[in-house]
CSV table of C-alpha atoms in Angstrom, one decimal:
chain,number,residue,atom,x,y,z
A,1,MET,CA,0.4,-4.3,0.6
A,2,LYS,CA,0.7,-2.9,-2.6
A,3,ARG,CA,1.2,-5.9,-4.7
A,4,VAL,CA,-0.2,-9.2,-5.9
A,5,ALA,CA,2.3,-11.9,-7.2
A,6,SER,CA,2.0,-12.4,-10.9
A,7,SER,CA,1.5,-16.2,-10.2
A,8,ALA,CA,-1.5,-15.4,-8.1
A,9,ILE,CA,-4.1,-15.8,-10.9
A,10,ASN,CA,-3.2,-19.5,-11.2
A,11,ALA,CA,-3.4,-19.8,-7.4
A,12,PHE,CA,-6.8,-18.2,-7.4
A,13,ALA,CA,-8.1,-20.7,-9.9
A,14,SER,CA,-6.6,-23.8,-8.3
A,15,SER,CA,-7.9,-22.7,-4.8
A,16,GLY,CA,-11.4,-22.3,-6.0
A,17,PHE,CA,-11.2,-18.6,-5.5
A,18,LEU,CA,-12.7,-17.9,-8.9
A,19,ARG,CA,-15.8,-20.1,-8.4
A,20,SER,CA,-19.0,-18.4,-7.6
A,21,SER,CA,-21.1,-19.7,-4.8
A,22,SER,CA,-24.8,-19.5,-4.3
A,23,ARG,CA,-24.2,-19.1,-0.5
A,24,PHE,CA,-23.0,-15.6,-1.2
A,25,SER,CA,-25.3,-13.4,-3.2
A,26,ARG,CA,-23.9,-9.9,-2.4
A,27,HIS,CA,-21.5,-9.7,-5.3
A,28,TYR,CA,-23.7,-8.1,-7.9
A,29,ALA,CA,-26.0,-5.1,-7.9
A,30,SER,CA,-29.7,-5.6,-7.8
A,31,SER,CA,-31.7,-3.1,-9.8
A,32,GLY,CA,-32.4,0.4,-8.7
A,33,SER,CA,-30.5,3.3,-7.3
A,34,LYS,CA,-27.5,2.6,-5.2
A,35,LYS,CA,-25.9,4.6,-2.4
A,36,ILE,CA,-22.2,4.8,-2.9
A,37,VAL,CA,-19.8,6.4,-0.3
A,38,GLY,CA,-16.2,7.3,-1.1
A,39,VAL,CA,-13.7,8.2,1.6
A,40,PHE,CA,-10.6,10.1,0.4
A,41,TYR,CA,-8.2,12.7,1.7
A,42,LYS,CA,-9.1,16.4,1.4
A,43,GLY,CA,-7.5,18.3,-1.5
A,44,ASN,CA,-8.2,21.7,0.1
A,45,GLU,CA,-6.5,24.6,-1.7
A,46,TYR,CA,-4.7,22.1,-4.0
A,47,ALA,CA,-7.8,20.5,-5.4
A,48,SER,CA,-8.3,23.2,-8.1
A,49,MET,CA,-4.7,23.3,-9.1
A,50,ASN,CA,-4.8,20.2,-11.3
A,51,PRO,CA,-7.8,18.9,-13.2
A,52,ASN,CA,-6.4,15.4,-12.9
A,53,PHE,CA,-6.2,15.5,-9.1
A,54,LEU,CA,-8.9,12.9,-8.8
A,55,GLY,CA,-7.9,11.0,-5.6
A,56,CYS,CA,-9.1,13.7,-3.2
A,57,VAL,CA,-12.5,14.4,-1.7
A,58,GLU,CA,-13.1,17.2,-4.2
A,59,GLY,CA,-12.0,15.0,-7.2
A,60,GLY,CA,-14.0,12.0,-5.9
A,61,CYS,CA,-12.2,9.7,-8.3
A,62,GLY,CA,-14.0,11.5,-11.1
A,63,LEU,CA,-17.2,9.5,-10.5
A,64,ARG,CA,-19.8,12.0,-9.5
A,65,GLU,CA,-21.2,13.1,-12.9
A,66,TRP,CA,-21.3,9.5,-14.2
A,67,LEU,CA,-22.9,8.0,-11.1
A,68,GLU,CA,-25.5,10.7,-10.7
A,69,SER,CA,-26.4,10.5,-14.4
A,70,LYS,CA,-27.3,6.8,-13.8
A,71,GLY,CA,-29.5,7.8,-10.8
A,72,HIS,CA,-27.2,6.7,-8.0
A,73,GLN,CA,-26.4,8.6,-4.9
A,74,TYR,CA,-22.7,9.5,-4.4
A,75,ILE,CA,-21.4,10.8,-1.0
A,76,VAL,CA,-17.8,11.7,-0.5
A,77,THR,CA,-16.1,12.5,2.8
A,78,ASP,CA,-12.8,12.5,4.6
A,79,ASP,CA,-14.5,12.2,8.0
A,80,LYS,CA,-14.0,8.5,8.9
A,81,GLU,CA,-13.2,8.1,12.6
A,82,GLY,CA,-15.3,7.9,15.7
A,83,PRO,CA,-19.0,7.2,16.3
A,84,ASP,CA,-20.2,10.6,15.1
A,85,CYS,CA,-18.2,10.8,11.9
A,86,GLU,CA,-19.8,11.3,8.5
A,87,LEU,CA,-18.9,7.8,7.3
A,88,GLU,CA,-20.7,6.2,10.3
A,89,LYS,CA,-23.9,8.0,9.4
A,90,HIS,CA,-24.0,6.2,6.1
A,91,ILE,CA,-22.9,2.7,7.2
A,92,PRO,CA,-26.4,1.4,7.8
A,93,ASP,CA,-27.7,2.0,4.2
A,94,LEU,CA,-24.8,2.2,1.8
A,95,HIS,CA,-24.4,-0.4,-0.9
A,96,VAL,CA,-20.8,0.3,-2.0
A,97,LEU,CA,-17.9,1.8,0.0
A,98,ILE,CA,-14.9,3.1,-1.9
A,99,SER,CA,-11.8,3.7,0.3
A,100,THR,CA,-8.1,4.3,-0.2
A,101,PRO,CA,-4.9,3.2,1.5
A,102,PHE,CA,-3.7,6.8,1.6
A,103,HIS,CA,-6.6,7.9,4.0
A,104,PRO,CA,-7.9,4.5,5.1
A,105,ALA,CA,-11.5,4.1,6.2
A,106,TYR,CA,-11.0,1.2,8.7
A,107,VAL,CA,-13.8,-1.3,7.9
A,108,THR,CA,-14.1,-3.3,11.0
A,109,ALA,CA,-16.2,-6.3,11.8
A,110,GLU,CA,-18.5,-4.0,13.8
A,111,ARG,CA,-19.0,-1.7,10.8
A,112,ILE,CA,-19.7,-4.6,8.5
A,113,LYS,CA,-22.3,-6.0,10.9
A,114,LYS,CA,-24.1,-2.6,10.8
A,115,ALA,CA,-23.9,-2.3,7.0
A,116,LYS,CA,-27.1,-4.3,6.2
A,117,ASN,CA,-27.1,-3.2,2.5
A,118,LEU,CA,-23.4,-3.4,1.9
A,119,GLN,CA,-22.4,-5.5,-1.1
A,120,LEU,CA,-19.1,-4.2,-2.4
A,121,LEU,CA,-15.9,-2.8,-0.9
A,122,LEU,CA,-13.6,-1.1,-3.4
A,123,THR,CA,-10.1,0.1,-2.8
A,124,ALA,CA,-9.0,3.0,-4.9
A,125,GLY,CA,-5.4,1.9,-5.2
A,126,VAL,CA,-3.7,-1.2,-4.0
A,127,GLY,CA,-3.8,-2.7,-0.5
A,128,SER,CA,-7.0,-3.6,1.3
A,129,ASP,CA,-5.6,-4.5,4.8
A,130,HIS,CA,-7.7,-1.6,6.3
A,131,ILE,CA,-10.7,-3.9,5.8
A,132,ASP,CA,-11.4,-6.8,8.1
A,133,LEU,CA,-11.2,-9.3,5.3
A,134,LYS,CA,-12.3,-12.3,7.3
A,135,ALA,CA,-15.4,-10.5,8.4
A,136,ALA,CA,-16.1,-9.4,4.9
A,137,ALA,CA,-15.7,-12.9,3.6
A,138,ALA,CA,-18.0,-14.3,6.3
A,139,ALA,CA,-20.6,-11.6,5.4
A,140,GLY,CA,-20.5,-12.6,1.7
A,141,LEU,CA,-19.1,-9.3,0.6
A,142,THR,CA,-16.9,-8.7,-2.4
A,143,VAL,CA,-13.6,-6.8,-1.8
A,144,ALA,CA,-11.6,-5.7,-4.8
A,145,GLU,CA,-8.8,-3.2,-5.6
A,146,VAL,CA,-7.2,-1.8,-8.7
A,147,THR,CA,-4.3,-4.2,-8.9
A,148,GLY,CA,-1.2,-2.8,-10.6
A,149,SER,CA,-2.5,0.8,-10.7
A,150,ASN,CA,0.3,2.3,-8.7
A,151,VAL,CA,3.1,-0.2,-8.8
A,152,VAL,CA,5.3,1.9,-11.0
A,153,SER,CA,4.7,4.9,-8.7
A,154,VAL,CA,5.7,3.0,-5.6
A,155,ALA,CA,8.7,1.3,-7.2
A,156,GLU,CA,10.1,4.7,-8.3
A,157,ASP,CA,9.5,6.1,-4.9
A,158,GLU,CA,11.4,3.3,-3.3
A,159,LEU,CA,14.4,3.9,-5.5
A,160,MET,CA,14.3,7.6,-4.6
A,161,ARG,CA,14.2,6.7,-0.9
A,162,ILE,CA,17.2,4.3,-1.3
A,163,LEU,CA,19.2,7.1,-2.9
A,164,ILE,CA,18.2,9.7,-0.3
A,165,LEU,CA,19.4,7.4,2.5
A,166,VAL,CA,22.5,6.1,0.8
A,167,ARG,CA,23.7,9.7,-0.1
A,168,ASN,CA,22.7,11.2,3.2
A,169,PHE,CA,20.7,13.7,1.3
A,170,LEU,CA,18.4,15.2,4.0
A,171,PRO,CA,21.1,16.8,6.3
A,172,GLY,CA,22.4,18.7,3.3
A,173,HIS,CA,19.0,19.9,2.3
A,174,HIS,CA,18.3,21.0,5.9
A,175,GLN,CA,21.6,22.9,5.9
A,176,VAL,CA,20.5,24.9,2.9
A,177,ILE,CA,17.2,25.8,4.5
A,178,SER,CA,18.8,26.9,7.8
A,179,GLY,CA,21.6,28.9,6.1
A,180,GLU,CA,24.4,26.5,7.0
A,181,TRP,CA,27.2,25.1,4.9
A,182,ASN,CA,28.9,22.0,6.4
A,183,VAL,CA,30.1,19.6,3.8
A,184,ALA,CA,31.6,17.3,6.5
A,185,GLY,CA,28.2,17.0,8.1
A,186,VAL,CA,26.9,15.2,5.0
A,187,ALA,CA,30.0,13.5,3.5
A,188,TYR,CA,31.0,11.5,6.6
A,189,ARG,CA,28.2,9.0,5.9
A,190,ALA,CA,27.4,9.5,2.2
A,191,TYR,CA,28.0,6.4,0.0
A,192,ASP,CA,27.6,5.2,-3.5
A,193,LEU,CA,24.8,2.7,-4.3
A,194,GLU,CA,27.0,0.8,-6.6
A,195,GLY,CA,28.3,-2.4,-5.1
A,196,LYS,CA,25.8,-2.4,-2.2
A,197,THR,CA,23.7,-5.4,-1.4
A,198,VAL,CA,20.0,-4.7,-1.6
A,199,GLY,CA,17.3,-7.2,-0.5
A,200,THR,CA,13.6,-6.9,-1.0
A,201,VAL,CA,11.3,-8.7,1.4
A,202,GLY,CA,8.5,-9.6,-0.9
A,203,CYS,CA,8.9,-9.7,-4.7
A,204,GLY,CA,5.5,-9.2,-6.3
A,205,ARG,CA,4.8,-6.5,-8.9
A,206,ILE,CA,6.5,-3.7,-7.0
A,207,GLY,CA,9.5,-5.8,-5.9
A,208,LYS,CA,10.1,-6.9,-9.4
A,209,LEU,CA,9.9,-3.4,-10.8
A,210,LEU,CA,12.3,-2.2,-8.1
A,211,LEU,CA,14.9,-4.9,-9.0
A,212,GLN,CA,14.7,-4.0,-12.6
A,213,ARG,CA,15.3,-0.3,-11.8
A,214,LEU,CA,18.2,-1.2,-9.5
A,215,LYS,CA,19.9,-3.4,-12.1
A,216,PRO,CA,21.8,-0.4,-13.8
A,217,PHE,CA,23.3,0.6,-10.4
A,218,ASN,CA,25.3,-2.6,-10.3
A,219,CYS,CA,24.1,-3.6,-6.9
A,220,ASN,CA,24.0,-7.1,-5.5
A,221,LEU,CA,20.3,-8.0,-5.6
A,222,LEU,CA,18.5,-10.4,-3.3
A,223,TYR,CA,14.9,-11.2,-2.8
A,224,HIS,CA,12.8,-13.2,-0.4
A,225,ASP,CA,9.2,-14.3,-1.3
A,226,ARG,CA,6.9,-17.3,-0.9
A,227,VAL,CA,7.4,-18.0,-4.6
A,228,LYS,CA,10.4,-17.7,-6.9
A,229,MET,CA,10.1,-15.2,-9.8
A,230,ASP,CA,10.2,-16.2,-13.4
A,231,PRO,CA,13.6,-17.6,-14.3
A,232,GLN,CA,14.0,-15.2,-17.2
A,233,LEU,CA,13.3,-12.2,-15.1
A,234,GLU,CA,15.7,-13.6,-12.4
A,235,LYS,CA,18.4,-13.9,-15.1
A,236,GLU,CA,17.7,-10.3,-16.4
A,237,THR,CA,17.9,-8.7,-13.0
A,238,GLY,CA,20.6,-10.9,-11.6
A,239,ALA,CA,18.6,-11.2,-8.4
A,240,LYS,CA,19.2,-14.2,-6.2
A,241,PHE,CA,16.4,-15.9,-4.4
A,242,GLU,CA,16.7,-16.3,-0.6
A,243,GLU,CA,14.4,-18.9,0.8
A,244,ASP,CA,15.0,-18.0,4.4
A,245,LEU,CA,14.4,-14.4,5.4
A,246,ASP,CA,16.7,-14.4,8.5
A,247,THR,CA,19.5,-15.8,6.3
A,248,MET,CA,19.1,-12.9,3.8
A,249,LEU,CA,18.8,-10.0,6.2
A,250,PRO,CA,22.4,-10.0,7.6
A,251,LYS,CA,23.7,-9.9,4.0
A,252,CYS,CA,21.9,-6.7,3.2
A,253,ASP,CA,23.2,-3.1,3.3
A,254,ILE,CA,19.7,-2.0,2.3
A,255,VAL,CA,16.4,-3.8,3.0
A,256,VAL,CA,13.2,-2.8,1.2
A,257,VAL,CA,9.9,-4.1,2.5
A,258,ASN,CA,7.5,-5.1,-0.2
A,259,THR,CA,5.3,-7.7,1.5
A,260,PRO,CA,1.5,-7.4,2.1
A,261,LEU,CA,0.3,-6.8,5.6
A,262,THR,CA,-1.2,-10.1,6.8
A,263,GLU,CA,-1.6,-11.9,10.2
A,264,LYS,CA,1.8,-13.5,9.4
A,265,THR,CA,3.6,-10.3,8.5
A,266,ARG,CA,2.2,-8.0,11.2
A,267,GLY,CA,5.0,-7.0,13.4
A,268,MET,CA,7.5,-9.3,11.6
A,269,PHE,CA,10.3,-6.7,12.0
A,270,ASP,CA,10.5,-6.8,15.8
A,271,LYS,CA,13.5,-6.1,18.1
A,272,ASP,CA,15.0,-9.6,17.5
A,273,ARG,CA,14.8,-9.5,13.7
A,274,ILE,CA,16.2,-6.0,13.5
A,275,ALA,CA,19.1,-7.1,15.6
A,276,LYS,CA,19.9,-9.7,13.0
A,277,MET,CA,20.5,-7.1,10.4
A,278,LYS,CA,23.9,-5.4,9.8
A,279,LYS,CA,24.7,-2.5,12.1
A,280,GLY,CA,24.2,0.6,9.9
A,281,VAL,CA,21.5,-1.0,7.7
A,282,LEU,CA,19.2,1.2,5.7
A,283,ILE,CA,15.5,0.3,5.5
A,284,VAL,CA,12.8,1.5,3.1
A,285,ASN,CA,9.2,0.5,3.8
A,286,ASN,CA,6.4,1.6,1.5
A,287,ALA,CA,4.4,-1.5,2.2
A,288,ARG,CA,2.6,-1.1,5.6
A,289,GLY,CA,3.7,0.5,8.9
A,290,ALA,CA,2.3,-2.3,11.0
A,291,ILE,CA,4.8,-4.7,9.5
A,292,MET,CA,7.3,-3.0,11.7
A,293,ASP,CA,7.4,-3.0,15.5
A,294,THR,CA,7.1,0.8,16.0
A,295,GLN,CA,9.2,1.1,19.1
A,296,ALA,CA,11.8,-1.4,17.9
A,297,VAL,CA,12.4,0.9,14.8
A,298,VAL,CA,12.7,4.0,17.1
A,299,ASP,CA,15.2,2.2,19.4
A,300,ALA,CA,17.3,0.9,16.5
A,301,CYS,CA,17.4,4.3,14.8
A,302,SER,CA,18.4,6.0,18.1
A,303,SER,CA,21.2,3.5,18.7
A,304,GLY,CA,22.5,3.7,15.1
A,305,HIS,CA,21.8,0.0,14.4
A,306,ILE,CA,19.5,1.4,11.7
A,307,ALA,CA,21.4,4.1,10.0
A,308,GLY,CA,18.4,5.3,8.0
A,309,TYR,CA,14.7,4.5,7.8
A,310,SER,CA,12.5,5.9,5.1
A,311,GLY,CA,8.9,5.2,4.1
A,312,ASP,CA,5.5,6.6,3.7
A,313,VAL,CA,3.4,4.1,5.7
A,314,TRP,CA,2.5,4.5,9.3
A,315,ASN,CA,0.4,2.7,11.9
A,316,PRO,CA,-2.2,4.1,12.2
A,317,GLN,CA,-2.9,6.5,9.3
A,318,PRO,CA,-3.0,9.5,9.4
A,319,ALA,CA,-0.2,9.4,11.9
A,320,PRO,CA,-0.9,11.3,15.1
A,321,LYS,CA,1.2,14.3,15.9
A,322,ASP,CA,3.0,12.4,18.7
A,323,HIS,CA,3.9,9.4,16.6
A,324,PRO,CA,7.5,8.5,17.5
A,325,TRP,CA,8.6,8.0,13.9
A,326,ARG,CA,8.1,11.8,13.4
A,327,TYR,CA,10.9,12.5,15.9
A,328,MET,CA,13.3,9.6,15.8
A,329,PRO,CA,16.8,10.3,14.3
A,330,ASN,CA,18.0,9.1,10.9
A,331,GLN,CA,14.5,9.1,9.3
A,332,ALA,CA,13.3,10.3,6.0
A,333,MET,CA,9.5,9.8,6.4
A,334,THR,CA,6.7,11.3,4.5
A,335,PRO,CA,2.9,11.0,4.6
A,336,HIS,CA,1.5,8.1,2.5
A,337,VAL,CA,2.1,9.5,-0.9
A,338,SER,CA,4.1,7.1,-3.0
A,339,GLY,CA,1.1,5.4,-4.7
A,340,THR,CA,-1.0,8.5,-5.3
A,341,THR,CA,0.9,10.4,-8.0
A,342,ILE,CA,-1.4,12.0,-10.6
A,343,ASP,CA,-0.6,9.2,-13.0
A,344,ALA,CA,-1.6,6.6,-10.4
A,345,GLN,CA,-4.7,8.5,-9.6
A,346,LEU,CA,-5.8,8.4,-13.2
A,347,ARG,CA,-5.2,4.7,-13.3
A,348,TYR,CA,-7.0,3.7,-10.1
A,349,ALA,CA,-9.9,6.1,-10.8
A,350,ALA,CA,-10.4,4.4,-14.2
A,351,GLY,CA,-10.2,1.0,-12.5
A,352,VAL,CA,-12.8,1.9,-9.9
A,353,LYS,CA,-15.1,3.2,-12.5
A,354,ASP,CA,-14.7,0.0,-14.6
A,355,MET,CA,-15.5,-2.2,-11.6
A,356,LEU,CA,-18.5,-0.1,-10.6
A,357,ASP,CA,-19.8,-0.4,-14.2
A,358,ARG,CA,-19.3,-4.2,-14.1
A,359,TYR,CA,-21.0,-4.3,-10.7
A,360,PHE,CA,-24.1,-2.5,-12.1
A,361,LYS,CA,-24.1,-4.9,-15.1
A,362,GLY,CA,-23.6,-8.0,-13.0
A,363,GLU,CA,-20.3,-8.8,-14.6
A,364,ASP,CA,-17.1,-10.2,-13.0
A,365,PHE,CA,-14.1,-8.0,-12.3
A,366,PRO,CA,-10.6,-8.7,-13.7
A,367,VAL,CA,-9.6,-11.7,-11.6
A,368,GLN,CA,-6.4,-10.1,-10.3
A,369,ASN,CA,-8.5,-7.4,-8.6
A,370,TYR,CA,-10.4,-9.7,-6.3
A,371,ILE,CA,-9.3,-9.7,-2.6
A,372,VAL,CA,-12.4,-11.4,-1.3
A,373,LYS,CA,-14.9,-13.2,-3.5
A,374,ALA,CA,-17.6,-15.8,-2.6
A,375,GLY,CA,-16.4,-16.1,0.9
A,376,GLU,CA,-12.7,-16.7,0.1
A,377,LEU,CA,-9.7,-14.5,0.5
A,378,ALA,CA,-7.0,-14.1,-2.2
A,379,PRO,CA,-4.0,-16.3,-1.5
A,380,GLN,CA,-1.7,-13.5,-0.4
A,381,TYR,CA,-4.0,-12.6,2.5
A,382,ARG,CA,-4.4,-16.2,3.8
């Protein structure tokens, strides 16, 4: 879930989400040195190739010099799985854990129970479903992310994936690499985007940006969400609201998944729902892999019911070498990269630093960044 609906701030206020509670006192930092652990993917040989490559272990979100100058301990690792991993060693005494959707440190109820000093869970990016949010709320922890930091990055990536699938780009690219030249092998299923019906499942920040970017292609645009978008934006994009998801899906040539991963959306695209889509549908999913039934996608791609599936999200992450999406036909998958462009990294690194600074000072975060506060979950995760 890489988005929060723009109307969510009002929902936060009306639900009492913004109210502080004396029952939960783990939001602000007490005085003294803090132990902060960051879990990121390794940059390896690429780490030194760009000074703005902050989202990797070596870059550490650009926080080390600043944190250590303030007397805090900062530990960064990519080792996050299993009882003997580096992260597990620090769980009992860390105060802040910074994680990322691109290399998620799964913060389970068991880990939260062990983390006696833990006060704050920060996501460097957008999407905090790798954290057991109910357990965090019950423990009085604050969970926050850098809302909006990579929405442009993800929306652009979605548009690219739509074009890659519609134009049947990958087979032609593979021909070039293998020394072949077979125009027919590409052209027999390459189409124009113009005139196609594109539906987004979820229309928060990313969904809205995608619709705006699709407008010049003269597509028929549909969207399904729990709330309607602003009437002016609806008019500008020409997008039509579809209240019922299963009514919208059969109309779509292309379906883009932009909904958060919640208990309600987990596995929502199962065998039965996929069967309701047009034969030959194209699907782009940069939201979360667990929104899809893994085997149902494999079967539909194999049968041709799904003519193309592209995304950068998997379940789990990193995807194991034997993950079936790596080998299914008609796919254009990548690792989880859409929201970690260099531009996005600069934005979410700055956002993490800002929230840490506020945490040390005992100040509130920007309201849209809160995922759990004072024992309550943000509306989109309920």
